[in-house]
PDB file of C-alpha atoms in Angstrom:
ATOM      1  CA  UNK Z   1      -2.250 -12.477  -6.707  1.00  0.00           C
ATOM      2  CA  UNK Z   2      -1.362  -9.380  -8.737  1.00  0.00           C
ATOM      3  CA  UNK Z   3      -2.253  -5.988  -7.285  1.00  0.00           C
ATOM      4  CA  UNK Z   4      -1.867  -2.430  -8.548  1.00  0.00           C
ATOM      5  CA  UNK Z   5      -1.609   0.316  -5.905  1.00  0.00           C
ATOM      6  CA  UNK Z   6      -2.601   3.685  -7.302  1.00  0.00           C
ATOM      7  CA  UNK Z   7      -4.344   7.003  -6.774  1.00  0.00           C
ATOM      8  CA  UNK Z   8      -4.430  10.248  -8.733  1.00  0.00           C
ATOM      9  CA  UNK Z   9      -3.258  12.138  -5.675  1.00  0.00           C
ATOM     10  CA  UNK Z  10       0.173  11.784  -4.109  1.00  0.00           C
ATOM     11  CA  UNK Z  11       1.265  11.375  -0.493  1.00  0.00           C
ATOM     12  CA  UNK Z  12      -1.408   8.837   0.422  1.00  0.00           C
ATOM     13  CA  UNK Z  13       1.067   6.096   1.357  1.00  0.00           C
ATOM     14  CA  UNK Z  14       1.192   3.931  -1.773  1.00  0.00           C
ATOM     15  CA  UNK Z  15       4.786   2.881  -1.184  1.00  0.00           C
ATOM     16  CA  UNK Z  16       4.090   2.093   2.485  1.00  0.00           C
ATOM     17  CA  UNK Z  17       1.186  -0.087   1.349  1.00  0.00           C
ATOM     18  CA  UNK Z  18       3.284  -1.893  -1.258  1.00  0.00           C
ATOM     19  CA  UNK Z  19       6.279  -2.409   1.032  1.00  0.00           C
ATOM     20  CA  UNK Z  20       4.796  -3.047   4.470  1.00  0.00           C
ATOM     21  CA  UNK Z  21       1.269  -4.331   3.843  1.00  0.00           C
ATOM     22  CA  UNK Z  22       1.363  -6.236   0.560  1.00  0.00           C
ATOM     23  CA  UNK Z  23       4.855  -7.601  -0.093  1.00  0.00           C
ATOM     24  CA  UNK Z  24       5.218  -9.654   3.136  1.00  0.00           C
ATOM     25  CA  UNK Z  25       1.747 -11.185   2.649  1.00  0.00           C
ATOM     26  CA  UNK Z  26       2.064 -11.902  -1.074  1.00  0.00           C
ATOM     27  CA  UNK Z  27       4.994 -14.313  -1.117  1.00  0.00           C
ATOM     28  CA  UNK Z  28       7.388 -11.343  -1.265  1.00  0.00           C
ATOM     29  CA  UNK Z  29       5.941 -10.597  -4.690  1.00  0.00           C
ATOM     30  CA  UNK Z  30       7.988  -8.794  -7.288  1.00  0.00           C
ATOM     31  CA  UNK Z  31       7.446  -5.026  -7.030  1.00  0.00           C
ATOM     32  CA  UNK Z  32       7.209  -2.783 -10.061  1.00  0.00           C
ATOM     33  CA  UNK Z  33       7.479   0.928  -9.244  1.00  0.00           C
ATOM     34  CA  UNK Z  34       5.864   3.065 -11.943  1.00  0.00           C
ATOM     35  CA  UNK Z  35       7.540   6.205 -10.717  1.00  0.00           C
ATOM     36  CA  UNK Z  36       9.944   8.886 -11.858  1.00  0.00           C
ATOM     37  CA  UNK Z  37      10.074  11.431  -9.025  1.00  0.00           C
ATOM     38  CA  UNK Z  38       9.011  10.116  -5.603  1.00  0.00           C
ATOM     39  CA  UNK Z  39      10.016   7.545  -3.005  1.00  0.00           C
ATOM     40  CA  UNK Z  40       9.770   3.882  -3.965  1.00  0.00           C
ATOM     41  CA  UNK Z  41      10.160   0.610  -2.103  1.00  0.00           C
ATOM     42  CA  UNK Z  42      13.837   0.729  -3.082  1.00  0.00           C
ATOM     43  CA  UNK Z  43      14.255   3.506  -0.519  1.00  0.00           C
ATOM     44  CA  UNK Z  44      13.254   0.955   2.128  1.00  0.00           C
ATOM     45  CA  UNK Z  45      15.811  -1.560   0.936  1.00  0.00           C
ATOM     46  CA  UNK Z  46      13.526  -3.714  -1.235  1.00  0.00           C
ATOM     47  CA  UNK Z  47      14.419  -4.901  -4.716  1.00  0.00           C
ATOM     48  CA  UNK Z  48      12.181  -3.321  -7.330  1.00  0.00           C
ATOM     49  CA  UNK Z  49      11.818  -2.939 -11.077  1.00  0.00           C
ATOM     50  CA  UNK Z  50      11.384   0.751 -11.850  1.00  0.00           C
ATOM     51  CA  UNK Z  51       9.479   1.775 -14.965  1.00  0.00           C
ATOM     52  CA  UNK Z  52       7.636   4.820 -16.277  1.00  0.00           C
ATOM     53  CA  UNK Z  53       3.964   4.980 -17.096  1.00  0.00           C
ATOM     54  CA  UNK Z  54       4.578   4.904 -20.846  1.00  0.00           C
ATOM     55  CA  UNK Z  55       6.422   1.599 -20.433  1.00  0.00           C
ATOM     56  CA  UNK Z  56       3.188  -0.275 -19.768  1.00  0.00           C
ATOM     57  CA  UNK Z  57       3.956  -2.660 -22.629  1.00  0.00           C
ATOM     58  CA  UNK Z  58       7.063  -3.874 -20.805  1.00  0.00           C
ATOM     59  CA  UNK Z  59       5.088  -4.300 -17.583  1.00  0.00           C
ATOM     60  CA  UNK Z  60       2.277  -6.133 -19.388  1.00  0.00           C
ATOM     61  CA  UNK Z  61       4.694  -8.727 -20.758  1.00  0.00           C
ATOM     62  CA  UNK Z  62       6.247  -9.235 -17.334  1.00  0.00           C
ATOM     63  CA  UNK Z  63       2.861  -9.674 -15.658  1.00  0.00           C
ATOM     64  CA  UNK Z  64       1.930 -12.420 -18.107  1.00  0.00           C
ATOM     65  CA  UNK Z  65       4.676 -14.594 -16.623  1.00  0.00           C
ATOM     66  CA  UNK Z  66       4.110 -13.911 -12.920  1.00  0.00           C
ATOM     67  CA  UNK Z  67       1.829 -15.431 -10.295  1.00  0.00           C
ATOM     68  CA  UNK Z  68       2.366 -12.652  -7.748  1.00  0.00           C
ATOM     69  CA  UNK Z  69       3.165  -9.007  -8.429  1.00  0.00           C
ATOM     70  CA  UNK Z  70       2.728  -5.565  -6.920  1.00  0.00           C
ATOM     71  CA  UNK Z  71       2.521  -2.545  -9.221  1.00  0.00           C
ATOM     72  CA  UNK Z  72       3.117   0.692  -7.287  1.00  0.00           C
ATOM     73  CA  UNK Z  73       1.912   3.499  -9.564  1.00  0.00           C
ATOM     74  CA  UNK Z  74       3.150   6.960  -8.608  1.00  0.00           C
ATOM     75  CA  UNK Z  75       0.815   9.938  -8.980  1.00  0.00           C
ATOM     76  CA  UNK Z  76       3.259  11.487 -11.454  1.00  0.00           C
ATOM     77  CA  UNK Z  77       2.825   8.498 -13.778  1.00  0.00           C
ATOM     78  CA  UNK Z  78      -0.799   7.431 -13.359  1.00  0.00           C
ATOM     79  CA  UNK Z  79      -2.114   9.313 -16.409  1.00  0.00           C
ATOM     80  CA  UNK Z  80       0.427   7.646 -18.711  1.00  0.00           C
ATOM     81  CA  UNK Z  81      -0.060   4.295 -16.995  1.00  0.00           C
ATOM     82  CA  UNK Z  82      -3.825   4.252 -17.537  1.00  0.00           C
ATOM     83  CA  UNK Z  83      -3.604   5.678 -21.052  1.00  0.00           C
ATOM     84  CA  UNK Z  84      -1.126   3.025 -22.152  1.00  0.00           C
ATOM     85  CA  UNK Z  85      -3.056   0.274 -20.369  1.00  0.00           C
ATOM     86  CA  UNK Z  86      -6.082   1.285 -22.423  1.00  0.00           C
ATOM     87  CA  UNK Z  87      -4.187   0.540 -25.650  1.00  0.00           C
ATOM     88  CA  UNK Z  88      -4.065  -3.165 -24.794  1.00  0.00           C
ATOM     89  CA  UNK Z  89      -7.477  -4.786 -24.935  1.00  0.00           C
ATOM     90  CA  UNK Z  90      -8.523  -6.128 -21.512  1.00  0.00           C
ATOM     91  CA  UNK Z  91      -5.007  -5.491 -20.158  1.00  0.00           C
ATOM     92  CA  UNK Z  92      -6.491  -4.698 -16.757  1.00  0.00           C
ATOM     93  CA  UNK Z  93      -7.446  -8.375 -16.486  1.00  0.00           C
ATOM     94  CA  UNK Z  94      -3.772  -9.144 -15.775  1.00  0.00           C
ATOM     95  CA  UNK Z  95      -4.239  -7.443 -12.405  1.00  0.00           C
ATOM     96  CA  UNK Z  96      -6.522  -9.104  -9.874  1.00  0.00           C
ATOM     97  CA  UNK Z  97      -7.119  -6.004  -7.763  1.00  0.00           C
ATOM     98  CA  UNK Z  98      -6.617  -2.258  -7.838  1.00  0.00           C
ATOM     99  CA  UNK Z  99      -5.937  -1.031  -4.288  1.00  0.00           C
ATOM    100  CA  UNK Z 100      -6.526   2.682  -3.728  1.00  0.00           C
ATOM    101  CA  UNK Z 101      -4.978   4.072  -0.523  1.00  0.00           C
ATOM    102  CA  UNK Z 102      -6.739   7.202   0.726  1.00  0.00           C
ATOM    103  CA  UNK Z 103      -6.104   9.564   3.624  1.00  0.00           C
ATOM    104  CA  UNK Z 104      -8.704  11.674   5.421  1.00  0.00           C
ATOM    105  CA  UNK Z 105      -8.358  14.938   3.498  1.00  0.00           C
ATOM    106  CA  UNK Z 106     -11.032  16.246   1.182  1.00  0.00           C
ATOM    107  CA  UNK Z 107      -8.652  16.411  -1.773  1.00  0.00           C
ATOM    108  CA  UNK Z 108      -7.479  12.826  -1.316  1.00  0.00           C
ATOM    109  CA  UNK Z 109     -11.035  11.534  -1.103  1.00  0.00           C
ATOM    110  CA  UNK Z 110     -12.108  13.479  -4.210  1.00  0.00           C
ATOM    111  CA  UNK Z 111      -9.087  12.222  -6.136  1.00  0.00           C
ATOM    112  CA  UNK Z 112      -9.839   8.676  -5.027  1.00  0.00           C
ATOM    113  CA  UNK Z 113     -13.316   8.935  -6.523  1.00  0.00           C
ATOM    114  CA  UNK Z 114     -11.714  10.276  -9.724  1.00  0.00           C
ATOM    115  CA  UNK Z 115      -9.415   7.224  -9.749  1.00  0.00           C
ATOM    116  CA  UNK Z 116     -12.387   4.888  -9.319  1.00  0.00           C
ATOM    117  CA  UNK Z 117     -14.116   6.558 -12.281  1.00  0.00           C
ATOM    118  CA  UNK Z 118     -11.027   6.172 -14.474  1.00  0.00           C
ATOM    119  CA  UNK Z 119     -10.746   2.457 -13.643  1.00  0.00           C
ATOM    120  CA  UNK Z 120     -14.454   1.896 -14.229  1.00  0.00           C
ATOM    121  CA  UNK Z 121     -14.114   3.556 -17.637  1.00  0.00           C
ATOM    122  CA  UNK Z 122     -11.415   1.011 -18.490  1.00  0.00           C
ATOM    123  CA  UNK Z 123     -13.861  -1.764 -17.629  1.00  0.00           C
ATOM    124  CA  UNK Z 124     -12.530  -2.778 -14.212  1.00  0.00           C
ATOM    125  CA  UNK Z 125     -15.291  -4.473 -12.210  1.00  0.00           C
ATOM    126  CA  UNK Z 126     -16.339  -2.869  -8.888  1.00  0.00           C
ATOM    127  CA  UNK Z 127     -15.270  -5.872  -6.783  1.00  0.00           C
ATOM    128  CA  UNK Z 128     -11.703  -5.499  -8.099  1.00  0.00           C
ATOM    129  CA  UNK Z 129     -11.427  -1.829  -7.050  1.00  0.00           C
ATOM    130  CA  UNK Z 130     -10.737  -1.716  -3.302  1.00  0.00           C
ATOM    131  CA  UNK Z 131     -10.140   1.314  -1.130  1.00  0.00           C
ATOM    132  CA  UNK Z 132      -7.649   1.114   1.735  1.00  0.00           C
ATOM    133  CA  UNK Z 133      -8.107   3.698   4.475  1.00  0.00           C
ATOM    134  CA  UNK Z 134      -4.661   4.956   5.454  1.00  0.00           C
ATOM    135  CA  UNK Z 135      -3.323   7.085   8.329  1.00  0.00           C
ATOM    136  CA  UNK Z 136      -6.567   6.670  10.230  1.00  0.00           C
ATOM    137  CA  UNK Z 137      -6.606   8.668  13.462  1.00  0.00           C
ATOM    138  CA  UNK Z 138      -9.353   6.824  15.322  1.00  0.00           C
ATOM    139  CA  UNK Z 139     -12.585   6.136  13.426  1.00  0.00           C
ATOM    140  CA  UNK Z 140     -12.846   5.228   9.743  1.00  0.00           C
ATOM    141  CA  UNK Z 141     -16.573   5.926   9.406  1.00  0.00           C
ATOM    142  CA  UNK Z 142     -16.183   9.453  10.823  1.00  0.00           C
ATOM    143  CA  UNK Z 143     -13.000  10.386   8.961  1.00  0.00           C
ATOM    144  CA  UNK Z 144     -13.904   8.891   5.582  1.00  0.00           C
ATOM    145  CA  UNK Z 145     -17.661   9.396   5.413  1.00  0.00           C
ATOM    146  CA  UNK Z 146     -17.610  10.812   1.824  1.00  0.00           C
ATOM    147  CA  UNK Z 147     -15.834   7.723   0.462  1.00  0.00           C
ATOM    148  CA  UNK Z 148     -18.028   5.237   2.325  1.00  0.00           C
ATOM    149  CA  UNK Z 149     -21.210   7.096   1.374  1.00  0.00           C
ATOM    150  CA  UNK Z 150     -20.153   7.236  -2.268  1.00  0.00           C
ATOM    151  CA  UNK Z 151     -19.431   3.509  -2.309  1.00  0.00           C
ATOM    152  CA  UNK Z 152     -22.836   2.769  -0.809  1.00  0.00           C
ATOM    153  CA  UNK Z 153     -24.564   5.070  -3.292  1.00  0.00           C
ATOM    154  CA  UNK Z 154     -22.861   3.951  -6.507  1.00  0.00           C
ATOM    155  CA  UNK Z 155     -21.587   0.409  -5.977  1.00  0.00           C
ATOM    156  CA  UNK Z 156     -18.587   1.323  -8.152  1.00  0.00           C
ATOM    157  CA  UNK Z 157     -15.971   0.007  -5.701  1.00  0.00           C
ATOM    158  CA  UNK Z 158     -15.433  -1.795  -2.399  1.00  0.00           C
ATOM    159  CA  UNK Z 159     -14.876   0.238   0.770  1.00  0.00           C
ATOM    160  CA  UNK Z 160     -14.558  -1.982   3.838  1.00  0.00           C
ATOM    161  CA  UNK Z 161     -13.956   0.130   6.984  1.00  0.00           C
ATOM    162  CA  UNK Z 162     -11.851  -2.706   8.442  1.00  0.00           C
ATOM    163  CA  UNK Z 163      -9.377  -2.342   5.569  1.00  0.00           C
ATOM    164  CA  UNK Z 164      -7.509   0.351   7.450  1.00  0.00           C
ATOM    165  CA  UNK Z 165      -3.994   1.307   8.504  1.00  0.00           C
ATOM    166  CA  UNK Z 166      -3.821   3.515  11.574  1.00  0.00           C
ATOM    167  CA  UNK Z 167      -1.539   6.485  12.084  1.00  0.00           C
ATOM    168  CA  UNK Z 168       1.698   5.330  13.716  1.00  0.00           C
ATOM    169  CA  UNK Z 169       5.182   6.769  14.047  1.00  0.00           C
ATOM    170  CA  UNK Z 170       6.668   3.394  13.137  1.00  0.00           C
ATOM    171  CA  UNK Z 171       6.431   4.122   9.402  1.00  0.00           C
ATOM    172  CA  UNK Z 172       8.533   7.273   9.675  1.00  0.00           C
ATOM    173  CA  UNK Z 173      11.078   5.430  11.822  1.00  0.00           C
ATOM    174  CA  UNK Z 174      11.244   2.642   9.252  1.00  0.00           C
ATOM    175  CA  UNK Z 175      11.799   5.141   6.461  1.00  0.00           C
ATOM    176  CA  UNK Z 176      14.615   6.775   8.425  1.00  0.00           C
ATOM    177  CA  UNK Z 177      16.176   3.352   9.081  1.00  0.00           C
ATOM    178  CA  UNK Z 178      15.635   2.330   5.429  1.00  0.00           C
ATOM    179  CA  UNK Z 179      14.076  -0.980   6.382  1.00  0.00           C
ATOM    180  CA  UNK Z 180      10.717  -2.729   6.491  1.00  0.00           C
ATOM    181  CA  UNK Z 181       8.647  -4.165   9.323  1.00  0.00           C
ATOM    182  CA  UNK Z 182       9.637  -7.613   8.075  1.00  0.00           C
ATOM    183  CA  UNK Z 183      13.312  -6.686   8.481  1.00  0.00           C
ATOM    184  CA  UNK Z 184      12.711  -5.500  12.038  1.00  0.00           C
ATOM    185  CA  UNK Z 185      10.784  -8.609  13.042  1.00  0.00           C
ATOM    186  CA  UNK Z 186      13.402 -10.906  11.513  1.00  0.00           C
ATOM    187  CA  UNK Z 187      16.192  -9.231  13.512  1.00  0.00           C
ATOM    188  CA  UNK Z 188      16.999 -11.460  16.513  1.00  0.00           C
ATOM    189  CA  UNK Z 189      19.418  -9.025  18.154  1.00  0.00           C
ATOM    190  CA  UNK Z 190      18.851  -8.581  21.901  1.00  0.00           C
ATOM    191  CA  UNK Z 191      19.014  -4.793  22.056  1.00  0.00           C
ATOM    192  CA  UNK Z 192      18.049  -4.705  25.726  1.00  0.00           C
ATOM    193  CA  UNK Z 193      21.096  -6.826  26.613  1.00  0.00           C
ATOM    194  CA  UNK Z 194      23.335  -4.688  24.418  1.00  0.00           C
ATOM    195  CA  UNK Z 195      22.061  -1.563  26.164  1.00  0.00           C
ATOM    196  CA  UNK Z 196      23.039  -2.992  29.537  1.00  0.00           C
ATOM    197  CA  UNK Z 197      26.517  -3.729  28.201  1.00  0.00           C
ATOM    198  CA  UNK Z 198      26.999  -0.391  26.444  1.00  0.00           C
ATOM    199  CA  UNK Z 199      29.497   2.203  27.605  1.00  0.00           C
ATOM    200  CA  UNK Z 200      27.328   4.796  29.414  1.00  0.00           C
ATOM    201  CA  UNK Z 201      29.421   7.580  27.916  1.00  0.00           C
ATOM    202  CA  UNK Z 202      28.784   6.409  24.335  1.00  0.00           C
ATOM    203  CA  UNK Z 203      25.554   8.346  23.845  1.00  0.00           C
ATOM    204  CA  UNK Z 204      25.334   7.725  20.093  1.00  0.00           C
ATOM    205  CA  UNK Z 205      25.528   3.950  20.610  1.00  0.00           C
ATOM    206  CA  UNK Z 206      22.932   4.090  23.375  1.00  0.00           C
ATOM    207  CA  UNK Z 207      20.592   6.143  21.173  1.00  0.00           C
ATOM    208  CA  UNK Z 208      20.995   3.697  18.289  1.00  0.00           C
ATOM    209  CA  UNK Z 209      20.269   0.651  20.449  1.00  0.00           C
ATOM    210  CA  UNK Z 210      17.325   2.351  22.165  1.00  0.00           C
ATOM    211  CA  UNK Z 211      15.818   3.315  18.806  1.00  0.00           C
ATOM    212  CA  UNK Z 212      16.092  -0.231  17.466  1.00  0.00           C
ATOM    213  CA  UNK Z 213      14.496  -1.693  20.588  1.00  0.00           C
ATOM    214  CA  UNK Z 214      11.669   0.870  20.404  1.00  0.00           C
ATOM    215  CA  UNK Z 215      11.208   0.196  16.691  1.00  0.00           C
ATOM    216  CA  UNK Z 216      10.714  -3.512  17.339  1.00  0.00           C
ATOM    217  CA  UNK Z 217       8.245  -2.798  20.153  1.00  0.00           C
ATOM    218  CA  UNK Z 218       6.226  -0.611  17.766  1.00  0.00           C
ATOM    219  CA  UNK Z 219       6.543  -2.982  14.807  1.00  0.00           C
ATOM    220  CA  UNK Z 220       4.993  -6.043  16.449  1.00  0.00           C
ATOM    221  CA  UNK Z 221       1.502  -4.622  17.138  1.00  0.00           C
ATOM    222  CA  UNK Z 222       1.500  -2.761  13.816  1.00  0.00           C
ATOM    223  CA  UNK Z 223       2.314  -6.005  12.020  1.00  0.00           C
ATOM    224  CA  UNK Z 224      -0.697  -7.640  13.667  1.00  0.00           C
ATOM    225  CA  UNK Z 225      -2.877  -4.714  12.637  1.00  0.00           C
ATOM    226  CA  UNK Z 226      -1.599  -5.000   9.053  1.00  0.00           C
ATOM    227  CA  UNK Z 227      -2.580  -8.675   9.060  1.00  0.00           C
ATOM    228  CA  UNK Z 228      -6.142  -7.608   9.866  1.00  0.00           C
ATOM    229  CA  UNK Z 229      -6.097  -4.862   7.224  1.00  0.00           C
ATOM    230  CA  UNK Z 230      -4.867  -7.266   4.546  1.00  0.00           C
ATOM    231  CA  UNK Z 231      -7.550  -9.824   5.407  1.00  0.00           C
ATOM    232  CA  UNK Z 232     -10.228  -7.134   5.253  1.00  0.00           C
ATOM    233  CA  UNK Z 233      -8.929  -5.663   1.997  1.00  0.00           C
ATOM    234  CA  UNK Z 234      -9.012  -8.965   0.123  1.00  0.00           C
ATOM    235  CA  UNK Z 235     -11.440 -10.950   2.249  1.00  0.00           C
ATOM    236  CA  UNK Z 236     -15.003 -12.127   1.770  1.00  0.00           C
ATOM    237  CA  UNK Z 237     -16.852  -9.508  -0.257  1.00  0.00           C
ATOM    238  CA  UNK Z 238     -20.071 -10.172   1.666  1.00  0.00           C
ATOM    239  CA  UNK Z 239     -18.547  -8.504   4.732  1.00  0.00           C
ATOM    240  CA  UNK Z 240     -17.665  -5.342   2.853  1.00  0.00           C
ATOM    241  CA  UNK Z 241     -19.396  -2.033   2.213  1.00  0.00           C
ATOM    242  CA  UNK Z 242     -19.809  -2.672  -1.467  1.00  0.00           C
ATOM    243  CA  UNK Z 243     -22.557  -0.127  -1.616  1.00  0.00           C
ATOM    244  CA  UNK Z 244     -25.213  -0.949  -4.138  1.00  0.00           C
ATOM    245  CA  UNK Z 245     -28.897  -1.472  -4.597  1.00  0.00           C
ATOM    246  CA  UNK Z 246     -28.214  -5.171  -3.964  1.00  0.00           C
ATOM    247  CA  UNK Z 247     -27.295  -4.596  -0.279  1.00  0.00           C
TER     248      UNK Z 247
END
């Protein structure tokens, strides 16, 4: 599967989606960061290929040879990315899905609709444009009503309320530790045992071990929730709010 993660607005969690949600569930797919200014998956310790939006030709040739790929398009590069994609006839067909993370601010939801319109203008089919609700506080339908209502009204994209990532401090802790959830879950270190053995006067060591144990405790349930979000994002379209006159 080849997926582009993009949105006209920044700070909606595109890199978190690429690194923590998609990569571990897509055969550790190769990640292309179309970014020049902001954080990329490289900041979390993942190997990436970094390009700029105007280098779409290079990306296009790479995608032709890959079975799995993640294209993380930064807001600073999306205009160039889409403009250069448009120069290659049906180039969007090299990507199976366009995942649009959105957070529950009015600006982010308006910019998401703008992104949908830009993709539709390129000829991307509605069932390949999929919104991912990110940083959800408690209830997707309440917090993202404009997006869900617009999907139901127009049928231009898929908005499944179960395709959601909930607000959790684990993502900030992972960024500070420069690692992914997969890294944390693969770590077999017994931090509880090390804490019992630690010198009680070595407060820095105790803090480090405590943080790693807490990070693992947070990571496990979040990983399970990400499994559900991934299944909902790319699952059976009949279970989704596709929003059209056909419903």
